[in-house]
Amino acid sequence: MIDRLPLAPCPVTDWSDERRTAVLRATRWGHRWGRFGWLRRALVWSALVLVAVLTLYGQYWLHDVAPERERLAHTRPDLHQVFEAAELADRATAVVDLVGLGNLDATDTARSLPALAALGQVWAVQYDNAGLDTAVISRMIVAHAEQAGVERIVLVGHSMGGILALEVAEHVVADPDLDLLAVILDCTPIDLHAVRAEARDAGEDLLRWMGWLPGARESRTLRLVVEVAARRDRYLLSHRHRLPTVDPGALTEAVTDVLRDKIFSRRAASNGLIEAQFRAIVASGALDHLGALAVRRGERSAPAVVFLRPRRGTDDEVVDVDYTQTVLFDRIGGPQGQLRVVRLTGTGHANPIQQPQAYNAAVATKIVPFLDRLAGQDERPVLAGGR
């Protein structure tokens, strides 16, 4: 009975915060270090923090960077057959497709352009995920052409892929056994000034990450963070008079998409490849390559250049196509030029997969007849600024 009686509250009347602090100081680790005690304790804590950081860094390198570096070391460029030539007589011509920034393999893009088969065989370049070497890609194309009995090449480059196509073209045009008929540039930035400011800033931020963070070229964790952040418009809800909020469902969907398409997919471009692609834009020698292509070699005419672009320049949110067109016209257009401009209605930035009808119609009605005439003539007609 006595045990069940409630105990009366016993207030603490002798509480002293100063005494509590003194007891903590007297019992803490290293309290007996009188000489330079604070410095010695700071050094010990720094060492403990450093051990923790190094442990985390070791796990990051072991489980994130090293496996990806091992995988990338065994990648190599490749060339895929997408379409046979629509006509048997066109088998001696090959159309080679190259994709742009952030993409690894041109197969899906080339597959969306069956109209190219009216020119000849259609091949797609798969880049080396460890980096870019246009000389290797050029030798691969030349070797494949020799094996397939191809005598004439048409290069197609989408966005940044056009810069690579021009560099590859300078190698191919020097081969005495191959005739480079034309280079088709789809919304290609002719130099860094042609890249709109927001896209240029994103690429420069990537280069800074690659420059100071060890393992950034291979890190899948960094890739996940950057890709999810780039999709923030999908899950970040803005409000007029208060801070933005996060939609958990949309965030989960964005993370899932990135994991599926960018992290675990073997068809995704690596960080190192994207860095190399952007550096190709920064250090673009496209104007020099254009000049080299314009030089007549013996009895061969200089290859034509076809520039694909949206009808309205503002429809391309990545590249200032009006600027590129002006530069192209100044360099290779005019009365003695070999430039053909094709404007597409309803398209954006280098998006044949999203707008296959517009692209295939342009290829069938404007590009194929133009290149067929070039293939059958010694002297190529001037069609600068064509519609």
mmCIF file of C-alpha atoms in Angstrom:
data_model
loop_
_atom_site.group_PDB
_atom_site.id
_atom_site.type_symbol
_atom_site.label_atom_id
_atom_site.label_comp_id
_atom_site.label_asym_id
_atom_site.label_seq_id
_atom_site.Cartn_x
_atom_site.Cartn_y
_atom_site.Cartn_z
ATOM 1 C CA MET A 1 0.000 0.000 0.000
ATOM 2 C CA ILE A 2 2.799 2.373 0.908
ATOM 3 C CA ASP A 3 4.591 1.673 -2.409
ATOM 4 C CA ARG A 4 1.564 2.829 -4.396
ATOM 5 C CA LEU A 5 1.527 6.297 -2.823
ATOM 6 C CA PRO A 6 2.686 9.013 -5.214
ATOM 7 C CA LEU A 7 6.021 10.563 -4.364
ATOM 8 C CA ALA A 8 6.044 14.211 -3.565
ATOM 9 C CA PRO A 9 8.010 16.371 -6.056
ATOM 10 C CA CYS A 10 11.456 17.307 -4.795
ATOM 11 C CA PRO A 11 12.526 20.523 -6.447
ATOM 12 C CA VAL A 12 16.223 21.033 -7.045
ATOM 13 C CA THR A 13 17.163 24.177 -5.241
ATOM 14 C CA ASP A 14 20.970 24.032 -5.445
ATOM 15 C CA TRP A 15 21.331 23.928 -9.277
ATOM 16 C CA SER A 16 24.421 25.691 -10.549
ATOM 17 C CA ASP A 17 25.291 25.916 -14.199
ATOM 18 C CA GLU A 18 28.779 27.079 -13.326
ATOM 19 C CA ARG A 19 29.334 23.927 -11.261
ATOM 20 C CA ARG A 20 27.994 21.753 -14.130
ATOM 21 C CA THR A 21 30.413 23.402 -16.580
ATOM 22 C CA ALA A 22 33.292 22.960 -14.174
ATOM 23 C CA VAL A 23 32.523 19.262 -13.743
ATOM 24 C CA LEU A 24 32.386 18.762 -17.523
ATOM 25 C CA ARG A 25 35.737 20.472 -17.918
ATOM 26 C CA ALA A 26 37.252 18.401 -15.141
ATOM 27 C CA THR A 27 36.088 15.112 -16.644
ATOM 28 C CA ARG A 28 36.484 15.712 -20.394
ATOM 29 C CA TRP A 29 39.070 13.902 -22.438
ATOM 30 C CA GLY A 30 42.510 15.558 -22.231
ATOM 31 C CA HIS A 31 41.602 17.720 -19.241
ATOM 32 C CA ARG A 32 44.987 17.046 -17.638
ATOM 33 C CA TRP A 33 46.840 18.571 -20.587
ATOM 34 C CA GLY A 34 47.894 21.815 -19.050
ATOM 35 C CA ARG A 35 50.484 22.971 -21.527
ATOM 36 C CA PHE A 36 48.938 23.867 -24.916
ATOM 37 C CA GLY A 37 45.907 21.789 -23.943
ATOM 38 C CA TRP A 38 43.491 23.486 -26.356
ATOM 39 C CA LEU A 39 45.940 23.077 -29.242
ATOM 40 C CA ARG A 40 46.556 19.406 -28.487
ATOM 41 C CA ARG A 41 42.829 18.699 -28.262
ATOM 42 C CA ALA A 42 42.230 20.553 -31.551
ATOM 43 C CA LEU A 43 44.896 18.479 -33.285
ATOM 44 C CA VAL A 44 43.418 15.222 -31.986
ATOM 45 C CA TRP A 45 39.911 16.182 -33.111
ATOM 46 C CA SER A 46 41.261 17.217 -36.503
ATOM 47 C CA ALA A 47 42.946 13.841 -36.849
ATOM 48 C CA LEU A 48 39.703 12.049 -35.981
ATOM 49 C CA VAL A 49 37.758 14.110 -38.515
ATOM 50 C CA LEU A 50 40.448 13.449 -41.136
ATOM 51 C CA VAL A 51 40.232 9.708 -40.521
ATOM 52 C CA ALA A 52 36.450 9.844 -40.994
ATOM 53 C CA VAL A 53 36.788 11.872 -44.196
ATOM 54 C CA LEU A 54 39.455 9.558 -45.594
ATOM 55 C CA THR A 55 37.298 6.546 -44.770
ATOM 56 C CA LEU A 56 34.355 8.037 -46.656
ATOM 57 C CA TYR A 57 36.635 9.030 -49.536
ATOM 58 C CA GLY A 58 38.036 5.491 -49.694
ATOM 59 C CA GLN A 59 34.513 4.070 -49.908
ATOM 60 C CA TYR A 60 33.633 6.632 -52.602
ATOM 61 C CA TRP A 61 36.692 5.665 -54.636
ATOM 62 C CA LEU A 62 36.318 1.914 -54.083
ATOM 63 C CA HIS A 63 32.616 1.559 -54.806
ATOM 64 C CA ASP A 64 31.878 4.513 -57.099
ATOM 65 C CA VAL A 65 34.923 5.649 -59.072
ATOM 66 C CA ALA A 66 37.058 2.500 -59.487
ATOM 67 C CA PRO A 67 34.374 0.211 -61.023
ATOM 68 C CA GLU A 68 33.343 2.878 -63.518
ATOM 69 C CA ARG A 69 36.963 3.630 -64.401
ATOM 70 C CA GLU A 70 37.526 -0.075 -65.030
ATOM 71 C CA ARG A 71 34.463 -0.255 -67.288
ATOM 72 C CA LEU A 72 35.393 2.849 -69.268
ATOM 73 C CA ALA A 73 38.902 1.519 -69.839
ATOM 74 C CA HIS A 74 37.400 -1.263 -71.970
ATOM 75 C CA THR A 75 35.050 0.867 -74.088
ATOM 76 C CA ARG A 76 35.888 1.746 -77.678
ATOM 77 C CA PRO A 77 34.257 3.555 -80.601
ATOM 78 C CA ASP A 78 32.108 1.491 -82.910
ATOM 79 C CA LEU A 79 30.160 1.801 -86.154
ATOM 80 C CA HIS A 80 26.674 0.325 -86.464
ATOM 81 C CA GLN A 81 24.782 -0.510 -89.648
ATOM 82 C CA VAL A 82 21.310 1.051 -89.370
ATOM 83 C CA PHE A 83 19.796 0.882 -92.876
ATOM 84 C CA GLU A 84 20.743 -0.709 -96.136
ATOM 85 C CA ALA A 85 20.632 1.540 -99.196
ATOM 86 C CA ALA A 86 17.103 1.922 -100.576
ATOM 87 C CA GLU A 87 18.438 1.283 -104.102
ATOM 88 C CA LEU A 88 21.092 -1.240 -104.998
ATOM 89 C CA ALA A 89 22.859 1.389 -107.105
ATOM 90 C CA ASP A 90 23.387 3.542 -103.973
ATOM 91 C CA ARG A 91 25.310 0.910 -101.995
ATOM 92 C CA ALA A 92 28.560 2.655 -102.921
ATOM 93 C CA THR A 93 27.479 5.626 -100.759
ATOM 94 C CA ALA A 94 27.411 5.623 -96.944
ATOM 95 C CA VAL A 95 25.742 8.184 -94.699
ATOM 96 C CA VAL A 96 27.487 8.356 -91.306
ATOM 97 C CA ASP A 97 25.561 9.855 -88.367
ATOM 98 C CA LEU A 98 27.194 11.483 -85.311
ATOM 99 C CA VAL A 99 25.248 12.726 -82.281
ATOM 100 C CA GLY A 100 25.863 15.663 -79.992
ATOM 101 C CA LEU A 101 26.597 16.636 -76.398
ATOM 102 C CA GLY A 102 25.513 14.145 -73.742
ATOM 103 C CA ASN A 103 24.902 11.303 -76.203
ATOM 104 C CA LEU A 104 26.929 8.157 -76.744
ATOM 105 C CA ASP A 105 25.400 6.320 -79.701
ATOM 106 C CA ALA A 106 23.829 7.725 -82.871
ATOM 107 C CA THR A 107 21.906 4.525 -83.649
ATOM 108 C CA ASP A 108 18.508 5.698 -82.341
ATOM 109 C CA THR A 109 18.890 9.066 -84.060
ATOM 110 C CA ALA A 110 19.837 7.483 -87.380
ATOM 111 C CA ARG A 111 16.978 5.000 -87.020
ATOM 112 C CA SER A 112 14.543 7.925 -86.864
ATOM 113 C CA LEU A 113 15.784 9.109 -90.290
ATOM 114 C CA PRO A 114 14.938 6.308 -92.745
ATOM 115 C CA ALA A 115 14.839 8.889 -95.558
ATOM 116 C CA LEU A 116 18.649 8.910 -95.463
ATOM 117 C CA ALA A 117 18.586 5.427 -97.009
ATOM 118 C CA ALA A 118 17.693 7.116 -100.319
ATOM 119 C CA LEU A 119 21.296 8.353 -100.354
ATOM 120 C CA GLY A 120 22.927 5.032 -99.506
ATOM 121 C CA GLN A 121 23.796 2.832 -96.556
ATOM 122 C CA VAL A 122 23.223 4.481 -93.168
ATOM 123 C CA TRP A 123 25.797 3.980 -90.404
ATOM 124 C CA ALA A 124 25.789 5.310 -86.848
ATOM 125 C CA VAL A 125 28.882 6.160 -84.801
ATOM 126 C CA GLN A 126 29.108 5.049 -81.184
ATOM 127 C CA TYR A 127 31.703 7.093 -79.298
ATOM 128 C CA ASP A 128 34.333 5.732 -76.962
ATOM 129 C CA ASN A 129 32.911 6.386 -73.481
ATOM 130 C CA ALA A 130 36.428 7.080 -72.191
ATOM 131 C CA GLY A 131 36.779 10.161 -74.430
ATOM 132 C CA LEU A 132 36.869 11.463 -77.990
ATOM 133 C CA ASP A 133 39.427 10.926 -80.728
ATOM 134 C CA THR A 134 38.222 11.997 -84.169
ATOM 135 C CA ALA A 135 41.309 10.514 -85.827
ATOM 136 C CA VAL A 136 40.310 7.074 -84.502
ATOM 137 C CA ILE A 137 36.719 7.613 -85.639
ATOM 138 C CA SER A 138 37.951 8.660 -89.091
ATOM 139 C CA ARG A 139 40.142 5.568 -89.452
ATOM 140 C CA MET A 140 37.225 3.412 -88.353
ATOM 141 C CA ILE A 141 34.963 4.939 -91.039
ATOM 142 C CA VAL A 142 37.619 4.574 -93.744
ATOM 143 C CA ALA A 143 38.292 0.936 -92.800
ATOM 144 C CA HIS A 144 34.590 0.116 -92.733
ATOM 145 C CA ALA A 145 34.084 1.806 -96.097
ATOM 146 C CA GLU A 146 36.879 -0.250 -97.612
ATOM 147 C CA GLN A 147 35.364 -3.483 -96.314
ATOM 148 C CA ALA A 148 31.853 -2.559 -97.532
ATOM 149 C CA GLY A 149 32.976 -1.367 -100.960
ATOM 150 C CA VAL A 150 31.865 2.211 -100.256
ATOM 151 C CA GLU A 151 33.359 4.948 -102.436
ATOM 152 C CA ARG A 152 31.411 8.022 -101.312
ATOM 153 C CA ILE A 153 30.731 9.377 -97.800
ATOM 154 C CA VAL A 154 28.126 11.801 -96.433
ATOM 155 C CA LEU A 155 28.675 12.890 -92.816
ATOM 156 C CA VAL A 156 25.730 13.994 -90.656
ATOM 157 C CA GLY A 157 26.333 15.764 -87.343
ATOM 158 C CA HIS A 158 23.610 16.763 -84.900
ATOM 159 C CA SER A 159 24.376 19.756 -82.683
ATOM 160 C CA MET A 160 27.926 19.325 -81.310
ATOM 161 C CA GLY A 161 28.183 16.238 -83.503
ATOM 162 C CA GLY A 162 28.482 18.628 -86.429
ATOM 163 C CA ILE A 163 31.745 19.966 -85.003
ATOM 164 C CA LEU A 164 33.040 16.410 -84.821
ATOM 165 C CA ALA A 165 31.719 15.709 -88.327
ATOM 166 C CA LEU A 166 33.748 18.629 -89.701
ATOM 167 C CA GLU A 167 36.875 17.384 -87.932
ATOM 168 C CA VAL A 168 36.292 13.843 -89.187
ATOM 169 C CA ALA A 169 35.633 15.265 -92.662
ATOM 170 C CA GLU A 170 39.101 16.812 -92.796
ATOM 171 C CA HIS A 171 40.579 13.346 -92.200
ATOM 172 C CA VAL A 172 38.247 11.578 -94.639
ATOM 173 C CA VAL A 173 38.711 14.091 -97.459
ATOM 174 C CA ALA A 174 42.448 13.367 -97.429
ATOM 175 C CA ASP A 175 41.851 9.697 -98.271
ATOM 176 C CA PRO A 176 42.436 9.173 -102.003
ATOM 177 C CA ASP A 177 40.014 6.228 -102.200
ATOM 178 C CA LEU A 178 36.999 8.035 -100.713
ATOM 179 C CA ASP A 179 34.945 10.925 -102.065
ATOM 180 C CA LEU A 180 33.421 13.111 -99.365
ATOM 181 C CA LEU A 181 30.201 14.278 -100.982
ATOM 182 C CA ALA A 182 28.777 16.492 -98.225
ATOM 183 C CA VAL A 183 28.633 17.328 -94.528
ATOM 184 C CA ILE A 184 25.158 17.861 -93.068
ATOM 185 C CA LEU A 185 25.115 20.050 -89.955
ATOM 186 C CA ASP A 186 21.976 19.912 -87.799
ATOM 187 C CA CYS A 187 21.763 22.987 -85.538
ATOM 188 C CA THR A 188 25.537 22.939 -85.073
ATOM 189 C CA PRO A 189 27.227 25.682 -83.009
ATOM 190 C CA ILE A 190 30.018 26.786 -85.326
ATOM 191 C CA ASP A 191 31.939 28.061 -82.289
ATOM 192 C CA LEU A 192 31.369 28.711 -78.580
ATOM 193 C CA HIS A 193 29.742 32.088 -79.323
ATOM 194 C CA ALA A 194 26.925 30.235 -81.090
ATOM 195 C CA VAL A 195 25.999 28.418 -77.849
ATOM 196 C CA ARG A 196 23.362 30.339 -75.902
ATOM 197 C CA ALA A 197 24.508 31.719 -72.550
ATOM 198 C CA GLU A 198 22.565 29.365 -70.254
ATOM 199 C CA ALA A 199 23.789 26.234 -72.064
ATOM 200 C CA ARG A 200 27.333 27.607 -72.180
ATOM 201 C CA ASP A 201 27.263 28.296 -68.414
ATOM 202 C CA ALA A 202 26.095 24.740 -67.681
ATOM 203 C CA GLY A 203 28.995 23.326 -69.692
ATOM 204 C CA GLU A 204 31.517 25.580 -67.995
ATOM 205 C CA ASP A 205 30.186 24.511 -64.582
ATOM 206 C CA LEU A 206 30.764 20.902 -65.635
ATOM 207 C CA LEU A 207 34.384 21.666 -66.528
ATOM 208 C CA ARG A 208 34.923 23.277 -63.121
ATOM 209 C CA TRP A 209 33.543 20.171 -61.374
ATOM 210 C CA MET A 210 35.828 17.984 -63.433
ATOM 211 C CA GLY A 211 38.804 20.184 -62.612
ATOM 212 C CA TRP A 212 38.773 20.107 -58.822
ATOM 213 C CA LEU A 213 36.815 17.050 -57.665
ATOM 214 C CA PRO A 214 38.878 13.817 -57.791
ATOM 215 C CA GLY A 215 37.117 11.042 -59.663
ATOM 216 C CA ALA A 216 34.481 13.389 -61.104
ATOM 217 C CA ARG A 217 34.977 11.977 -64.608
ATOM 218 C CA GLU A 218 33.843 8.541 -63.398
ATOM 219 C CA SER A 219 31.658 9.303 -60.377
ATOM 220 C CA ARG A 220 28.110 8.029 -60.710
ATOM 221 C CA THR A 221 27.138 9.745 -57.453
ATOM 222 C CA LEU A 222 28.110 13.143 -58.841
ATOM 223 C CA ARG A 223 26.297 12.332 -62.076
ATOM 224 C CA LEU A 224 23.144 11.473 -60.114
ATOM 225 C CA VAL A 225 23.247 14.761 -58.188
ATOM 226 C CA VAL A 226 23.891 16.874 -61.298
ATOM 227 C CA GLU A 227 21.243 15.137 -63.433
ATOM 228 C CA VAL A 228 18.574 15.364 -60.712
ATOM 229 C CA ALA A 229 19.401 19.029 -60.136
ATOM 230 C CA ALA A 230 19.061 19.676 -63.877
ATOM 231 C CA ARG A 231 15.494 18.312 -63.680
ATOM 232 C CA ARG A 232 14.468 20.541 -60.771
ATOM 233 C CA ASP A 233 11.696 22.150 -62.827
ATOM 234 C CA ARG A 234 9.867 18.789 -62.610
ATOM 235 C CA TYR A 235 9.729 18.552 -58.811
ATOM 236 C CA LEU A 236 10.445 22.051 -57.472
ATOM 237 C CA LEU A 237 7.199 24.001 -57.086
ATOM 238 C CA SER A 238 7.560 27.782 -57.025
ATOM 239 C CA HIS A 239 5.187 29.984 -55.076
ATOM 240 C CA ARG A 240 4.604 33.654 -55.452
ATOM 241 C CA HIS A 241 4.992 34.787 -51.841
ATOM 242 C CA ARG A 242 6.914 31.946 -50.189
ATOM 243 C CA LEU A 243 9.836 29.643 -50.662
ATOM 244 C CA PRO A 244 9.666 26.843 -53.271
ATOM 245 C CA THR A 245 8.499 23.423 -52.128
ATOM 246 C CA VAL A 246 9.402 19.922 -53.312
ATOM 247 C CA ASP A 247 6.884 17.495 -54.766
ATOM 248 C CA PRO A 248 8.075 14.139 -53.296
ATOM 249 C CA GLY A 249 6.370 12.062 -55.987
ATOM 250 C CA ALA A 250 7.886 14.082 -58.822
ATOM 251 C CA LEU A 251 11.306 14.012 -57.130
ATOM 252 C CA THR A 252 11.132 10.226 -56.815
ATOM 253 C CA GLU A 253 10.173 9.961 -60.479
ATOM 254 C CA ALA A 254 13.071 12.211 -61.511
ATOM 255 C CA VAL A 255 15.570 10.187 -59.476
ATOM 256 C CA THR A 256 14.193 6.939 -60.929
ATOM 257 C CA ASP A 257 14.509 8.283 -64.484
ATOM 258 C CA VAL A 258 18.105 9.371 -63.898
ATOM 259 C CA LEU A 259 19.055 6.041 -62.355
ATOM 260 C CA ARG A 260 17.503 4.148 -65.267
ATOM 261 C CA ASP A 261 18.672 6.331 -68.165
ATOM 262 C CA LYS A 262 21.974 7.807 -66.941
ATOM 263 C CA ILE A 263 23.441 5.738 -64.114
ATOM 264 C CA PHE A 264 22.650 2.072 -64.774
ATOM 265 C CA SER A 265 22.279 2.296 -68.547
ATOM 266 C CA ARG A 266 25.309 1.157 -70.539
ATOM 267 C CA ARG A 267 24.116 3.364 -73.414
ATOM 268 C CA ALA A 268 24.530 6.608 -71.457
ATOM 269 C CA ALA A 269 27.438 8.957 -72.105
ATOM 270 C CA SER A 270 29.965 9.074 -69.281
ATOM 271 C CA ASN A 271 30.988 12.248 -67.453
ATOM 272 C CA GLY A 272 34.369 12.082 -69.187
ATOM 273 C CA LEU A 273 32.796 11.825 -72.636
ATOM 274 C CA ILE A 274 30.495 14.786 -71.941
ATOM 275 C CA GLU A 275 33.508 16.779 -70.758
ATOM 276 C CA ALA A 276 35.400 15.883 -73.946
ATOM 277 C CA GLN A 277 32.375 16.787 -76.065
ATOM 278 C CA PHE A 278 32.060 20.211 -74.466
ATOM 279 C CA ARG A 279 35.790 20.795 -74.815
ATOM 280 C CA ALA A 280 35.357 20.054 -78.519
ATOM 281 C CA ILE A 281 32.957 23.009 -78.674
ATOM 282 C CA VAL A 282 35.227 25.258 -76.602
ATOM 283 C CA ALA A 283 38.303 24.459 -78.689
ATOM 284 C CA SER A 284 36.341 24.174 -81.913
ATOM 285 C CA GLY A 285 38.407 24.475 -85.048
ATOM 286 C CA ALA A 286 35.264 24.207 -87.169
ATOM 287 C CA LEU A 287 36.082 27.329 -89.164
ATOM 288 C CA ASP A 288 39.532 25.982 -89.985
ATOM 289 C CA HIS A 289 38.023 22.635 -90.972
ATOM 290 C CA LEU A 290 35.547 24.423 -93.227
ATOM 291 C CA GLY A 291 38.417 26.232 -94.883
ATOM 292 C CA ALA A 292 40.297 22.963 -95.393
ATOM 293 C CA LEU A 293 37.236 21.331 -96.961
ATOM 294 C CA ALA A 294 36.803 24.227 -99.384
ATOM 295 C CA VAL A 295 40.168 23.477 -101.012
ATOM 296 C CA ARG A 296 39.769 21.642 -104.312
ATOM 297 C CA ARG A 297 41.821 18.435 -104.512
ATOM 298 C CA GLY A 298 42.718 17.481 -108.067
ATOM 299 C CA GLU A 299 39.624 16.738 -110.095
ATOM 300 C CA ARG A 300 37.419 16.400 -107.041
ATOM 301 C CA SER A 301 35.033 19.178 -106.134
ATOM 302 C CA ALA A 302 34.950 20.429 -102.557
ATOM 303 C CA PRO A 303 32.272 18.742 -100.435
ATOM 304 C CA ALA A 304 29.009 20.609 -99.984
ATOM 305 C CA VAL A 305 27.754 21.750 -96.582
ATOM 306 C CA VAL A 306 24.059 21.467 -95.710
ATOM 307 C CA PHE A 307 22.841 23.368 -92.656
ATOM 308 C CA LEU A 308 19.603 22.159 -91.051
ATOM 309 C CA ARG A 309 17.902 24.615 -88.697
ATOM 310 C CA PRO A 310 14.457 25.612 -87.368
ATOM 311 C CA ARG A 311 12.616 28.139 -89.514
ATOM 312 C CA ARG A 312 12.653 30.598 -86.595
ATOM 313 C CA GLY A 313 15.973 30.985 -84.847
ATOM 314 C CA THR A 314 14.311 31.443 -81.440
ATOM 315 C CA ASP A 315 12.903 27.908 -81.642
ATOM 316 C CA ASP A 316 16.403 26.587 -80.934
ATOM 317 C CA GLU A 317 16.969 27.238 -77.230
ATOM 318 C CA VAL A 318 20.524 25.867 -77.184
ATOM 319 C CA VAL A 319 22.254 27.217 -80.305
ATOM 320 C CA ASP A 320 21.970 30.590 -82.014
ATOM 321 C CA VAL A 321 21.382 29.136 -85.476
ATOM 322 C CA ASP A 322 21.097 32.597 -87.040
ATOM 323 C CA TYR A 323 24.660 33.323 -85.922
ATOM 324 C CA THR A 324 25.918 29.983 -87.260
ATOM 325 C CA GLN A 325 24.177 30.544 -90.595
ATOM 326 C CA THR A 326 25.738 33.990 -90.939
ATOM 327 C CA VAL A 327 29.218 32.630 -90.233
ATOM 328 C CA LEU A 328 28.729 29.737 -92.639
ATOM 329 C CA PHE A 329 27.540 32.056 -95.394
ATOM 330 C CA ASP A 330 30.484 34.404 -94.853
ATOM 331 C CA ARG A 331 32.989 31.540 -94.970
ATOM 332 C CA ILE A 332 31.657 29.143 -97.614
ATOM 333 C CA GLY A 333 28.565 30.803 -99.111
ATOM 334 C CA GLY A 334 28.310 33.466 -101.762
ATOM 335 C CA PRO A 335 28.651 33.112 -105.546
ATOM 336 C CA GLN A 336 31.460 30.531 -105.353
ATOM 337 C CA GLY A 337 30.225 28.760 -102.234
ATOM 338 C CA GLN A 338 28.932 25.285 -101.539
ATOM 339 C CA LEU A 339 26.417 25.998 -98.756
ATOM 340 C CA ARG A 340 22.797 24.830 -98.684
ATOM 341 C CA VAL A 341 20.499 25.991 -95.859
ATOM 342 C CA VAL A 342 17.347 23.985 -95.122
ATOM 343 C CA ARG A 343 14.781 25.488 -92.745
ATOM 344 C CA LEU A 344 12.458 23.127 -90.864
ATOM 345 C CA THR A 345 9.018 24.072 -89.546
ATOM 346 C CA GLY A 346 8.021 22.994 -86.048
ATOM 347 C CA THR A 347 11.406 21.705 -84.939
ATOM 348 C CA GLY A 348 13.683 22.735 -82.083
ATOM 349 C CA HIS A 349 17.308 22.029 -81.337
ATOM 350 C CA ALA A 350 18.587 19.017 -83.305
ATOM 351 C CA ASN A 351 15.572 16.836 -82.484
ATOM 352 C CA PRO A 352 14.977 14.300 -85.288
ATOM 353 C CA ILE A 353 13.767 11.689 -82.784
ATOM 354 C CA GLN A 354 11.085 14.102 -81.532
ATOM 355 C CA GLN A 355 10.191 15.461 -84.992
ATOM 356 C CA PRO A 356 10.871 12.610 -87.438
ATOM 357 C CA GLN A 357 8.230 13.667 -89.978
ATOM 358 C CA ALA A 358 9.667 17.156 -90.470
ATOM 359 C CA TYR A 359 13.221 15.853 -90.723
ATOM 360 C CA ASN A 360 12.433 12.996 -93.075
ATOM 361 C CA ALA A 361 10.361 15.267 -95.317
ATOM 362 C CA ALA A 362 13.269 17.720 -95.530
ATOM 363 C CA VAL A 363 15.722 14.927 -96.284
ATOM 364 C CA ALA A 364 13.486 13.423 -98.982
ATOM 365 C CA THR A 365 12.445 16.635 -100.736
ATOM 366 C CA LYS A 366 15.446 18.930 -100.311
ATOM 367 C CA ILE A 367 18.625 17.128 -99.305
ATOM 368 C CA VAL A 368 18.411 13.918 -101.350
ATOM 369 C CA PRO A 369 17.691 15.695 -104.690
ATOM 370 C CA PHE A 370 20.447 18.202 -103.968
ATOM 371 C CA LEU A 371 23.077 15.558 -103.178
ATOM 372 C CA ASP A 372 21.934 13.367 -106.074
ATOM 373 C CA ARG A 373 22.658 16.256 -108.408
ATOM 374 C CA LEU A 374 26.077 16.729 -106.835
ATOM 375 C CA ALA A 375 26.884 13.049 -107.177
ATOM 376 C CA GLY A 376 26.094 13.169 -110.880
ATOM 377 C CA GLN A 377 27.899 16.388 -111.764
ATOM 378 C CA ASP A 378 31.524 17.388 -111.977
ATOM 379 C CA GLU A 379 30.737 21.025 -111.311
ATOM 380 C CA ARG A 380 28.492 21.496 -108.307
ATOM 381 C CA PRO A 381 25.737 24.118 -108.432
ATOM 382 C CA VAL A 382 25.697 27.025 -106.037
ATOM 383 C CA LEU A 383 22.663 26.824 -103.741
ATOM 384 C CA ALA A 384 23.580 29.063 -100.855
ATOM 385 C CA GLY A 385 20.679 30.067 -98.663
ATOM 386 C CA GLY A 386 18.253 27.642 -100.316
ATOM 387 C CA ARG A 387 14.836 26.951 -98.832
#
